[in-house]
Tab-separated table of C-alpha atoms and ligand atoms in Angstrom:
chain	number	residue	atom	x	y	z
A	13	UNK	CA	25.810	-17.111	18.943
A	14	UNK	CA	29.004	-18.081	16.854
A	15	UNK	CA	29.965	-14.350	16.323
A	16	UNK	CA	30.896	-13.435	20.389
A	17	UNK	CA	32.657	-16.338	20.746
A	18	UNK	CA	35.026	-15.742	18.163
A	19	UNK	CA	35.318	-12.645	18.865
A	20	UNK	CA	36.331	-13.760	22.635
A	21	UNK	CA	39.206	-15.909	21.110
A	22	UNK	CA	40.234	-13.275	18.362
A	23	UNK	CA	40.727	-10.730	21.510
A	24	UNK	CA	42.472	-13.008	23.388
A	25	UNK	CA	44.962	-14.477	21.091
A	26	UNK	CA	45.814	-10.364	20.229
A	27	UNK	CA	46.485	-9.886	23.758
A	28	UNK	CA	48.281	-12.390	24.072
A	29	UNK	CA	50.261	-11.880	20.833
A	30	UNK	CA	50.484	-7.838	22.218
A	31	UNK	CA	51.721	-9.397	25.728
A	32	UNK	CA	54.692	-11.688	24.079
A	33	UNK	CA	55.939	-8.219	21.823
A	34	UNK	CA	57.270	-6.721	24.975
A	35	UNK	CA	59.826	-8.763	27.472
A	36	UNK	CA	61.874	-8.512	30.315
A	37	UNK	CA	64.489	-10.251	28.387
A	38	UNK	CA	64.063	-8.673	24.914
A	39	UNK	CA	67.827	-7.126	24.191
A	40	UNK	CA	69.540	-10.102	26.405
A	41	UNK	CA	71.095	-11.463	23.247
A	42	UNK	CA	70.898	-8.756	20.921
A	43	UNK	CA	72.423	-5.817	23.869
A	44	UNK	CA	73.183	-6.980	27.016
A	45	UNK	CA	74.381	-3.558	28.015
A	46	UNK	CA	71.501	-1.733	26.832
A	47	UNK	CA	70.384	-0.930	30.660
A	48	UNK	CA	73.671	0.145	32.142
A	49	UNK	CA	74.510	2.285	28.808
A	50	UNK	CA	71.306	4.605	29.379
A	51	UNK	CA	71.473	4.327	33.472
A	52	UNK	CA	74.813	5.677	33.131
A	53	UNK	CA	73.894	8.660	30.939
A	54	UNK	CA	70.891	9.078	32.537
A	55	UNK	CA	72.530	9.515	36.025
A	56	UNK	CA	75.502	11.836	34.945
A	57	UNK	CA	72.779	14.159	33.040
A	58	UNK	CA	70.946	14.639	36.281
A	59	UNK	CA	74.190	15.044	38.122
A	60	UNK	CA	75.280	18.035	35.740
A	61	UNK	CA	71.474	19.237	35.359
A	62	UNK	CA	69.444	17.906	38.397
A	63	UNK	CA	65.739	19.292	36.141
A	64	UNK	CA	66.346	15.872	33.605
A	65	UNK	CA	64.632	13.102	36.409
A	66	UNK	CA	61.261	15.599	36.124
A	67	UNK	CA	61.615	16.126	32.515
A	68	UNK	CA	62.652	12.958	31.657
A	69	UNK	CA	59.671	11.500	33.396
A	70	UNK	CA	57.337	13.766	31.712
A	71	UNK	CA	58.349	12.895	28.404
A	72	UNK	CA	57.273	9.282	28.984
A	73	UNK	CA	53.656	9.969	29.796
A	74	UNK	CA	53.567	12.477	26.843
A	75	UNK	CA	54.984	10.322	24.412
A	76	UNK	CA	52.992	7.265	25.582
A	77	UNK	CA	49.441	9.646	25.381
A	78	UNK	CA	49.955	10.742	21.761
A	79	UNK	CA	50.145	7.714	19.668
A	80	UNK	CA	50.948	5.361	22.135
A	81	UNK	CA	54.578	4.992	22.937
A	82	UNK	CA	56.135	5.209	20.494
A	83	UNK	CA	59.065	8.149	20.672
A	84	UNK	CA	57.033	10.059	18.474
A	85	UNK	CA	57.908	12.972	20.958
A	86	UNK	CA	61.191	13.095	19.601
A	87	UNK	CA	61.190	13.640	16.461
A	88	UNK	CA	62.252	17.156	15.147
A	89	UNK	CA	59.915	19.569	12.589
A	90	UNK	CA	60.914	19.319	9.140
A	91	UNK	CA	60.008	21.736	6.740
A	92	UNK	CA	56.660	20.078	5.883
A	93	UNK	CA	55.484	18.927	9.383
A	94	UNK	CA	55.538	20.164	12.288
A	95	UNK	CA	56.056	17.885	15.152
A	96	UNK	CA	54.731	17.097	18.708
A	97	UNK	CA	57.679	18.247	20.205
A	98	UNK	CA	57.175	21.835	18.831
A	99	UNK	CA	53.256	21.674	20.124
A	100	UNK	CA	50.439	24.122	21.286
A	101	UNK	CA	50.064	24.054	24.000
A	102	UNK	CA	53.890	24.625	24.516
A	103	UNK	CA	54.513	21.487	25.882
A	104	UNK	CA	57.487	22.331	27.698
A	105	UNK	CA	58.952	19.062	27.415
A	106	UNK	CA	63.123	19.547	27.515
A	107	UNK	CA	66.156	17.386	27.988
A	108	UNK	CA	65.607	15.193	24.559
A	109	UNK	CA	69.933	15.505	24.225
A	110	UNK	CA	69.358	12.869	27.306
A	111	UNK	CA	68.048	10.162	25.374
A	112	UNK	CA	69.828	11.347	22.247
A	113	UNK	CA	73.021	10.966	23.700
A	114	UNK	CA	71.908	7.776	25.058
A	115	UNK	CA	70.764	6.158	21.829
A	116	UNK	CA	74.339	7.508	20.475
A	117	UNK	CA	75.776	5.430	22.478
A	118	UNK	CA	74.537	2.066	22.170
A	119	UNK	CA	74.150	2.484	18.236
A	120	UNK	CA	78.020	2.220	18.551
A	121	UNK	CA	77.582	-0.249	21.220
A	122	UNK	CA	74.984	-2.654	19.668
A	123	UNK	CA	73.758	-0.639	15.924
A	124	UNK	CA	70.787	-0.751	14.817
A	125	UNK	CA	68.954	-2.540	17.571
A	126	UNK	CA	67.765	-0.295	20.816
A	127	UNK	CA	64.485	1.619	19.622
A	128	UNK	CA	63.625	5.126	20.836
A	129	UNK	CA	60.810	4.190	22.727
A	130	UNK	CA	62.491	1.452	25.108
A	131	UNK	CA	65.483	4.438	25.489
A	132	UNK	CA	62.348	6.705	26.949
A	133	UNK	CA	60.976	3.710	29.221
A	134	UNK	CA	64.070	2.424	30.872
A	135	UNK	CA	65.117	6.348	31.241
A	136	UNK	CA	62.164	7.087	33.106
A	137	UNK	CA	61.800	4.076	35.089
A	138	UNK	CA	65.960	5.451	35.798
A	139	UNK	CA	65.162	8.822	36.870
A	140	UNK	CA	62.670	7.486	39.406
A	141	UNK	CA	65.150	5.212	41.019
A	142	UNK	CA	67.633	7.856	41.136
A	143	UNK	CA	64.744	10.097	42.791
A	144	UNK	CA	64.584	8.173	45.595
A	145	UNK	CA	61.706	5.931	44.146
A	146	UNK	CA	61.118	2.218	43.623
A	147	UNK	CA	62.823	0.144	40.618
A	148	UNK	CA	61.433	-2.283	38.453
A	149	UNK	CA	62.367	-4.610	35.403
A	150	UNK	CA	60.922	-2.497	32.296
A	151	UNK	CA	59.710	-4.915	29.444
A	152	UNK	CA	61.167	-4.094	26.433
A	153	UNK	CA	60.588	-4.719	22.501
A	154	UNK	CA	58.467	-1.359	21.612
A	155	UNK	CA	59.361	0.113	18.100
A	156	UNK	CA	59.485	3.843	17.010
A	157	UNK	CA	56.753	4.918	14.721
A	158	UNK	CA	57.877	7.513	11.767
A	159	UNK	CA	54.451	10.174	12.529
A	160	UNK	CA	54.778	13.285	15.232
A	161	UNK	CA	52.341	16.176	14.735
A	162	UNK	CA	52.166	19.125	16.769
A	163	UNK	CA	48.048	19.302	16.350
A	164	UNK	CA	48.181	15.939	18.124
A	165	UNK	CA	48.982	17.004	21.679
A	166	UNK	CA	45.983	18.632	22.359
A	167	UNK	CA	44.817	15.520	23.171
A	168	UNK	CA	46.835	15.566	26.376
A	169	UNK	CA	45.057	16.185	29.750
A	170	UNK	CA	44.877	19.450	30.578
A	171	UNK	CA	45.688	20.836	34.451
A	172	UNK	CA	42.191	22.221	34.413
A	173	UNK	CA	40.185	18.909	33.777
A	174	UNK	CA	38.258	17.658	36.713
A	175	UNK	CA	38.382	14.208	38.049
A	176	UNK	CA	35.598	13.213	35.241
A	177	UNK	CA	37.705	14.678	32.539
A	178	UNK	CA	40.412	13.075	33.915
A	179	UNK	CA	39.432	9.319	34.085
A	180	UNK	CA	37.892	9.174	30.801
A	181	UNK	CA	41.505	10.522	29.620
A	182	UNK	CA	42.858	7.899	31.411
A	183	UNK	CA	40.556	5.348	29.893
A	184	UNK	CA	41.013	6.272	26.466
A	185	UNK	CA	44.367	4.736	27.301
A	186	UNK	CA	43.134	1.508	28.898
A	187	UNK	CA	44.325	2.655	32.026
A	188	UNK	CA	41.899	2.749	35.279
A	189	UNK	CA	41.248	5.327	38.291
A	190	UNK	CA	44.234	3.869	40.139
A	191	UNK	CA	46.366	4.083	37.364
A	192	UNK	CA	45.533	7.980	37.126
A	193	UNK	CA	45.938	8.235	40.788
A	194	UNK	CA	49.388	6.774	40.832
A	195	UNK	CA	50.363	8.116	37.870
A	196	UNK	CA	49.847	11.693	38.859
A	197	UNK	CA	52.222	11.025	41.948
A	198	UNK	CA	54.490	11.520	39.237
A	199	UNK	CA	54.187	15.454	40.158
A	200	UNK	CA	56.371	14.258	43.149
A	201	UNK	CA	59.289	15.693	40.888
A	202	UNK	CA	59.606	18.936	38.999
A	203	UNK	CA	58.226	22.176	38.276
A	204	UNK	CA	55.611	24.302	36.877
A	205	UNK	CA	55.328	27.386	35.148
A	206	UNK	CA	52.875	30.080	36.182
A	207	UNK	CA	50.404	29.553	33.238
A	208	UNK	CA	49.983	26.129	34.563
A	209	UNK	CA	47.560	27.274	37.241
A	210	UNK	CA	47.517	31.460	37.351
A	211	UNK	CA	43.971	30.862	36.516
A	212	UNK	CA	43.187	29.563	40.040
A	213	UNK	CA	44.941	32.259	41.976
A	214	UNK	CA	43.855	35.573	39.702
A	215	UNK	CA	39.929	36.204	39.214
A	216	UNK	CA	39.203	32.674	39.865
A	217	UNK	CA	35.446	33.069	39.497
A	218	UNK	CA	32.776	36.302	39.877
A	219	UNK	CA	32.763	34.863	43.438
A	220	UNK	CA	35.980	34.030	44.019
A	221	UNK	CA	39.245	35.576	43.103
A	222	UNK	CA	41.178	32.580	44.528
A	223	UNK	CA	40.281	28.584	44.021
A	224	UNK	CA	38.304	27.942	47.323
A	225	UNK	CA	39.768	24.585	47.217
A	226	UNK	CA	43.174	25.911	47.492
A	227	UNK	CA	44.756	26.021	50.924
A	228	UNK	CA	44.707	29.728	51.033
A	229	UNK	CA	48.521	30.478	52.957
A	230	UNK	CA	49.476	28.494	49.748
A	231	UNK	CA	47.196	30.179	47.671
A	232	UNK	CA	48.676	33.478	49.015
A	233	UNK	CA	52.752	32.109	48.400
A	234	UNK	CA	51.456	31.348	44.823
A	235	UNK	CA	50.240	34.463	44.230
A	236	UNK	CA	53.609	36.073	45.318
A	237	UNK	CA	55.776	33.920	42.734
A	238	UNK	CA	53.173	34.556	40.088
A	239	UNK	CA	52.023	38.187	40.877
A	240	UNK	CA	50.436	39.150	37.911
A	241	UNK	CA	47.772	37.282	35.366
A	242	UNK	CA	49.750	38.245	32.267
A	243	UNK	CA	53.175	37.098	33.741
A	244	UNK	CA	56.043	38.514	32.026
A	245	UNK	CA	58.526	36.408	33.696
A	246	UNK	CA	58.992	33.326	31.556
A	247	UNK	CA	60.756	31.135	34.507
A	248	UNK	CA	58.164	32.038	36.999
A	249	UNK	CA	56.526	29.350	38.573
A	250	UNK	CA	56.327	26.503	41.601
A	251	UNK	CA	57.556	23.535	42.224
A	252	UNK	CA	55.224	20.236	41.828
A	253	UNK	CA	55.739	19.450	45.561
A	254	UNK	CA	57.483	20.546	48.199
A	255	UNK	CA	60.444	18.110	47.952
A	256	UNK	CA	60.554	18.177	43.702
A	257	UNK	CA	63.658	16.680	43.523
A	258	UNK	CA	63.271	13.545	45.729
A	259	UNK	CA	60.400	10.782	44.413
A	260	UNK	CA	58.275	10.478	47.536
A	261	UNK	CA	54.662	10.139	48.451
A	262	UNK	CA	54.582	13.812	49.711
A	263	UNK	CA	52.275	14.920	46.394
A	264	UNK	CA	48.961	12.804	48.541
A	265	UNK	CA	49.785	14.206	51.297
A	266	UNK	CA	49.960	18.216	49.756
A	267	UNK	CA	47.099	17.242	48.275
A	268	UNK	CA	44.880	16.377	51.023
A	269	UNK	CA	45.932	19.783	52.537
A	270	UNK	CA	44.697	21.653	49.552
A	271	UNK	CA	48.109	21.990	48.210
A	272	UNK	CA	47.891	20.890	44.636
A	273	UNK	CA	49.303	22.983	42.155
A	274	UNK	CA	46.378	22.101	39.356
A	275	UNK	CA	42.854	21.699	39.669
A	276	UNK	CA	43.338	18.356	37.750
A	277	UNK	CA	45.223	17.302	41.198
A	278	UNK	CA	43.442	18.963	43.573
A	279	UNK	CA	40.477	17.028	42.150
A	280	UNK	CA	41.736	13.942	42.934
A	281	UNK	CA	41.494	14.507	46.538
A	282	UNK	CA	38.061	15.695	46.431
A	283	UNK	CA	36.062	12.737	44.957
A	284	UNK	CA	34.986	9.824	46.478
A	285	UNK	CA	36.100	7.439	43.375
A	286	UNK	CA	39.934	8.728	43.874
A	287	UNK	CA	39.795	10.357	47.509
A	288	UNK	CA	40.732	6.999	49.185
A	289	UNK	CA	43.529	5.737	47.371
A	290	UNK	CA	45.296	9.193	47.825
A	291	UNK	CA	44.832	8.588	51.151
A	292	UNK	CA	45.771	5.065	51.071
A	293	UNK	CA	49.392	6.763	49.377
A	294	UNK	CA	49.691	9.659	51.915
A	295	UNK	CA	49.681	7.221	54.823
A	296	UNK	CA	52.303	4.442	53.522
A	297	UNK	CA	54.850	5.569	50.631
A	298	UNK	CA	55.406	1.414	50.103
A	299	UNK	CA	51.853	1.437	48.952
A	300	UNK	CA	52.425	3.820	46.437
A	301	UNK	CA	55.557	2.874	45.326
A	302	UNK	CA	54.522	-0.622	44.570
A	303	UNK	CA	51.844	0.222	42.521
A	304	UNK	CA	53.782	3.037	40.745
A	305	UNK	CA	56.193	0.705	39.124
A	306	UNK	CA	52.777	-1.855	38.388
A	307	UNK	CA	51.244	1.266	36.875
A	308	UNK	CA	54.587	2.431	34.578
A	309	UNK	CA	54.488	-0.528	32.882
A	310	UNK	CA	50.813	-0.081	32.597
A	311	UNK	CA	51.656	3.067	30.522
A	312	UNK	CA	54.532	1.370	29.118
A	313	UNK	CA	52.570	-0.672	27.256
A	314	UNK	CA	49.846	1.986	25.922
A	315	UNK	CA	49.931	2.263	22.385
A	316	UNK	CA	52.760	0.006	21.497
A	317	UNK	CA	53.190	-0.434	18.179
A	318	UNK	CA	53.414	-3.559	16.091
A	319	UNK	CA	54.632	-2.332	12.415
A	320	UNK	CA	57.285	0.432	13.827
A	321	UNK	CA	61.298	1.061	13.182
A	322	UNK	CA	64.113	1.127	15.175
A	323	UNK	CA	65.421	4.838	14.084
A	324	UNK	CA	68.955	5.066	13.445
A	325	UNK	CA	68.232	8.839	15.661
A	326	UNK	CA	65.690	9.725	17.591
A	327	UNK	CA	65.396	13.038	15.943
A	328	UNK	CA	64.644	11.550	12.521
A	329	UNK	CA	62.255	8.751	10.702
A	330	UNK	CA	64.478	6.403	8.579
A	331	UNK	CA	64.904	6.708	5.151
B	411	HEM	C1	46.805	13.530	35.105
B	411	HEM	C2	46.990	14.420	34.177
B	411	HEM	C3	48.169	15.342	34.127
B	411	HEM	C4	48.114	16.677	33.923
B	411	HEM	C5	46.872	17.506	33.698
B	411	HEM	C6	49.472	17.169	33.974
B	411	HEM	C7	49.821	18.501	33.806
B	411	HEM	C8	51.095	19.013	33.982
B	411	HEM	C9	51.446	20.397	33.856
B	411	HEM	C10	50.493	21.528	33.477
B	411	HEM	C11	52.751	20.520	34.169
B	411	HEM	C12	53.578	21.807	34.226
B	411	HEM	C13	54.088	22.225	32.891
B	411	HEM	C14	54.783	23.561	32.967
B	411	HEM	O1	54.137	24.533	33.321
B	411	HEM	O2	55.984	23.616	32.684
B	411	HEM	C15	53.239	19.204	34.478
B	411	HEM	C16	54.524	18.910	34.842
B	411	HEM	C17	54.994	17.639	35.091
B	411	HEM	N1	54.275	16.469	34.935
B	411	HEM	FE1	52.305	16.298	34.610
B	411	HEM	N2	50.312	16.141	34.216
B	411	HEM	C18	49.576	14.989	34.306
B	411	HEM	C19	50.051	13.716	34.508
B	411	HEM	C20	51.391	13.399	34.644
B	411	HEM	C21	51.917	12.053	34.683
B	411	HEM	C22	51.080	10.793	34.515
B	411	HEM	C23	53.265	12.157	34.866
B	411	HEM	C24	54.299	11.068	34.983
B	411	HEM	C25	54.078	9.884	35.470
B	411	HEM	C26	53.566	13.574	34.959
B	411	HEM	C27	54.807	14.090	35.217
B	411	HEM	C28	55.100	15.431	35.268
B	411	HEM	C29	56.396	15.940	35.703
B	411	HEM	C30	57.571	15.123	36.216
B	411	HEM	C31	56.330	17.338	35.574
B	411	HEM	C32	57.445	18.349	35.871
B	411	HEM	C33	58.215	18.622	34.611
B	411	HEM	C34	59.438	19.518	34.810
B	411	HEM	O3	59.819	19.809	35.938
B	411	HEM	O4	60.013	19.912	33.783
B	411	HEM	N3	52.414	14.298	34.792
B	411	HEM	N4	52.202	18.293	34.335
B	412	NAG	C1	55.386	28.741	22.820
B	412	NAG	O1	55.284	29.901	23.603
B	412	NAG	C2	56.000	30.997	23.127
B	412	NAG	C3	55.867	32.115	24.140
B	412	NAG	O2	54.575	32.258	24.582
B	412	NAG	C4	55.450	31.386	21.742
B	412	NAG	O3	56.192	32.473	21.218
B	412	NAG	C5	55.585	30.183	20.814
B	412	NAG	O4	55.005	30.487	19.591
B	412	NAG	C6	54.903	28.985	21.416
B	412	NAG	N1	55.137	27.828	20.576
B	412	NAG	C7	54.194	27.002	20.180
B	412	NAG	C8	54.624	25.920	19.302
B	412	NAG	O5	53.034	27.123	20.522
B	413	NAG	C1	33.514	17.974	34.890
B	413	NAG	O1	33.539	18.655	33.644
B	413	NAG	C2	32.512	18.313	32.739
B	413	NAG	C3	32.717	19.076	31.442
B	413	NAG	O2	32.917	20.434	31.641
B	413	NAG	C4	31.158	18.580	33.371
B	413	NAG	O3	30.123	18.148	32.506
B	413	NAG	C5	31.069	17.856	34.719
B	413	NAG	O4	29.841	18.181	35.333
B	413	NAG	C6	32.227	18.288	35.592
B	413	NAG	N1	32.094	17.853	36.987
B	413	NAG	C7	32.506	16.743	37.636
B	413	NAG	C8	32.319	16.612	39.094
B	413	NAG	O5	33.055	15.826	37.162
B	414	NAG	C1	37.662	38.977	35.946
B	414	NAG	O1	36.818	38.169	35.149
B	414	NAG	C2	35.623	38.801	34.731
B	414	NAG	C3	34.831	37.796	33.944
B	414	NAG	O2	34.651	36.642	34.688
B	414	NAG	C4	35.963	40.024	33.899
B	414	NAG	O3	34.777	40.692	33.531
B	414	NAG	C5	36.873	40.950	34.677
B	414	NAG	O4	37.296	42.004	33.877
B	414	NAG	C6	38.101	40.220	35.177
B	414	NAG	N1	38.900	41.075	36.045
B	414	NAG	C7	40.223	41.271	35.871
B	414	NAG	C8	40.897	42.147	36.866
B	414	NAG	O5	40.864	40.747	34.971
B	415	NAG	C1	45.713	40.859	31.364
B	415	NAG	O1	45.367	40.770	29.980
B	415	NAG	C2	43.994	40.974	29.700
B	415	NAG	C3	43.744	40.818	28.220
B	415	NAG	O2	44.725	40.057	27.607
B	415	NAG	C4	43.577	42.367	30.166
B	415	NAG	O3	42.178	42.548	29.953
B	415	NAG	C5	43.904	42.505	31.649
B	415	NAG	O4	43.620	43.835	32.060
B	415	NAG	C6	45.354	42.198	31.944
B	415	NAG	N1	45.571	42.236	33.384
B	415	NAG	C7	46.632	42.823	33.979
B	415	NAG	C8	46.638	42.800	35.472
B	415	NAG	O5	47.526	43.329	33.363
């Protein structure tokens, strides 16, 4: 009878010592300037190259899914490793001179202080405002970790898993059905290549050569940007939604017509566990904003380490 009870208090004293690692306030003292140093690069980079909000996004939920968050996605191959970054599947993750460029900065600003993995966080939490999302205060205090290996990102969801596949994905994370939901808004912004989902429009099935779940006028468009099942054309592909540059709730509502890009969010719409809060999102974008920003920090907090670095560069484990 002893043995549960301790265990109760063990759990919750690590929570709560895992709860007071990342704060609000963390730099105050240490970098004041920390948040308008990377909004500022941030929103120029989009200016010049309006594809870093998606990417830079996307790099937060990969790096926070493969070792927890931890700017392991940034670290470069060296001759004896290969890293996540350089992946199968091709993870098609790009912009990293973003955050580089950031960190550059406040290394002369405040040295040896900002990690890697708060840059990522308050970037993406950035690009979301600058979509045209919400904003909210990102806690702060996560430290880089010095391992990145390319065999670990199949462990990232892939567009093909159903909702099943999906939640248990999410779970292995400590994050719930709601948090998948909300999280997969996230393909409000950006872009997809044609291998992404050229298996639901080309010889589908011996019944079907098209996903019947697909809305087939969008099945027929897709088929027209990605003609053939081998594509040739590297930079083939669709956007996310059809407003990929503005952070909106218009992902529910595509997919409640049968316009998801992926099976993985097409799925969502079609199960009774996750059917209702993409409905509750398609009718009122406050709904969904709100709990995006409750569900980023969710995320932000997956994995976090508590023996890390602070990397001098993001490209490179200390000596
Ligand atoms: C639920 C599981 C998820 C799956 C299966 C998934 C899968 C994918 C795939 C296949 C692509 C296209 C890659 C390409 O062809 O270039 C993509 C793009 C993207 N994903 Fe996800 N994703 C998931 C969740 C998320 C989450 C949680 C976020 C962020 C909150 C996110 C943000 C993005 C963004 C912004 C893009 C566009 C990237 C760009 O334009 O460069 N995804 N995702
Ligand atoms: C990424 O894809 C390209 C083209 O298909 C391929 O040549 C390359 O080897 C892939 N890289 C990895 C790391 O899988
Ligand atoms: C999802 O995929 C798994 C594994 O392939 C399968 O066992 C399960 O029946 C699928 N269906 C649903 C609705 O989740
Ligand atoms: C379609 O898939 C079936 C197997 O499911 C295969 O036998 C057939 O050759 C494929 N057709 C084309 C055109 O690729
Ligand atoms: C695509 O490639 C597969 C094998 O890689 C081949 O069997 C199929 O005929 C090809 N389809 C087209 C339309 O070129």
């Amino acid at each position: 009878m002893k043995f549960p009870i301790i265990a109760v208090l063990l759990l919750t004293l690590s929570t709560a010592l895992l709860k007071a690692e990342l704060d609000a306030k963390y730099y105050e003292k240490t970098c004041p300037q920390i948040e308008d140093i990377i909004s500022e690069t941030v929103q120029s980079a989009s200016k010049q190259d309006p594809k870093v909000p998606a990417r830079i996004l996307r790099m937060f939920f990969h790096d926070c899914f493969i070792r927890g968050c931890d700017a392991s996605i940034l670290l470069d191959s060296t001759h004896t490793n290969k890293a996540e970054k350089d992946g199968p599947p091709n993870l098609s993750v790009h912009s990293f001179y973003v955050i580089d460029d950031a960190k550059a900065k406040l290394e002369k600003a405040c040295p040896h202080i900002v990690s890697c993995a708060d840059i990522i966080a308050i970037a993406a939490r950035d690009v979301v405002t600058l979509s045209g999302g919400s904003s909210w205060e990102v806690l702060k205090g996560r430290k880089d970790g010095r391992i990145s290996k390319a065999s670990d990102t199949i462990n990232l969801p892939a567009p093909t898993l159903n909702v099943t596949q999906l939640i248990q994905s999410f779970a292995k994370r400590g994050l719930s059905i709601k948090d998948l939901v909300t999280l997969s808004g996230g393909h409000t912004l950006g872009f997809s290549h044609c291998s992404s989902f050229q298996s639901r429009i080309h010889n589908f099935s011996f019944l079907h050569d098209i996903d019947p779940t697909l809305n087939i006028k969008f099945a027929l468009e897709l088929k027209n940007k990605c003609p053939n099942p081998n594509t040739t054309n590297p930079n083939a592909g669709e956007f996310l939604d059809s407003t990929a540059s503005v952070f909106d709730n218009d992902y529910y509502t595509q997919i409640l017509g049968g316009k998801g890009l992926f099976s993985s969010d097409q799925s969502l719409a079609s199960d009774s566990r996750t059917r209702w809060i993409v409905e509750a999102f398609a009718k009122d974008p406050s709904v969904f904003f709100k709990e995006f920003a409750d569900s980023m920090l969710k995320l932000g907090n997956v994995g976090v380490l508590e023996n890390g670095e602070v990397r001098l560069n993001c490209k490179i484990v200390n000596s």
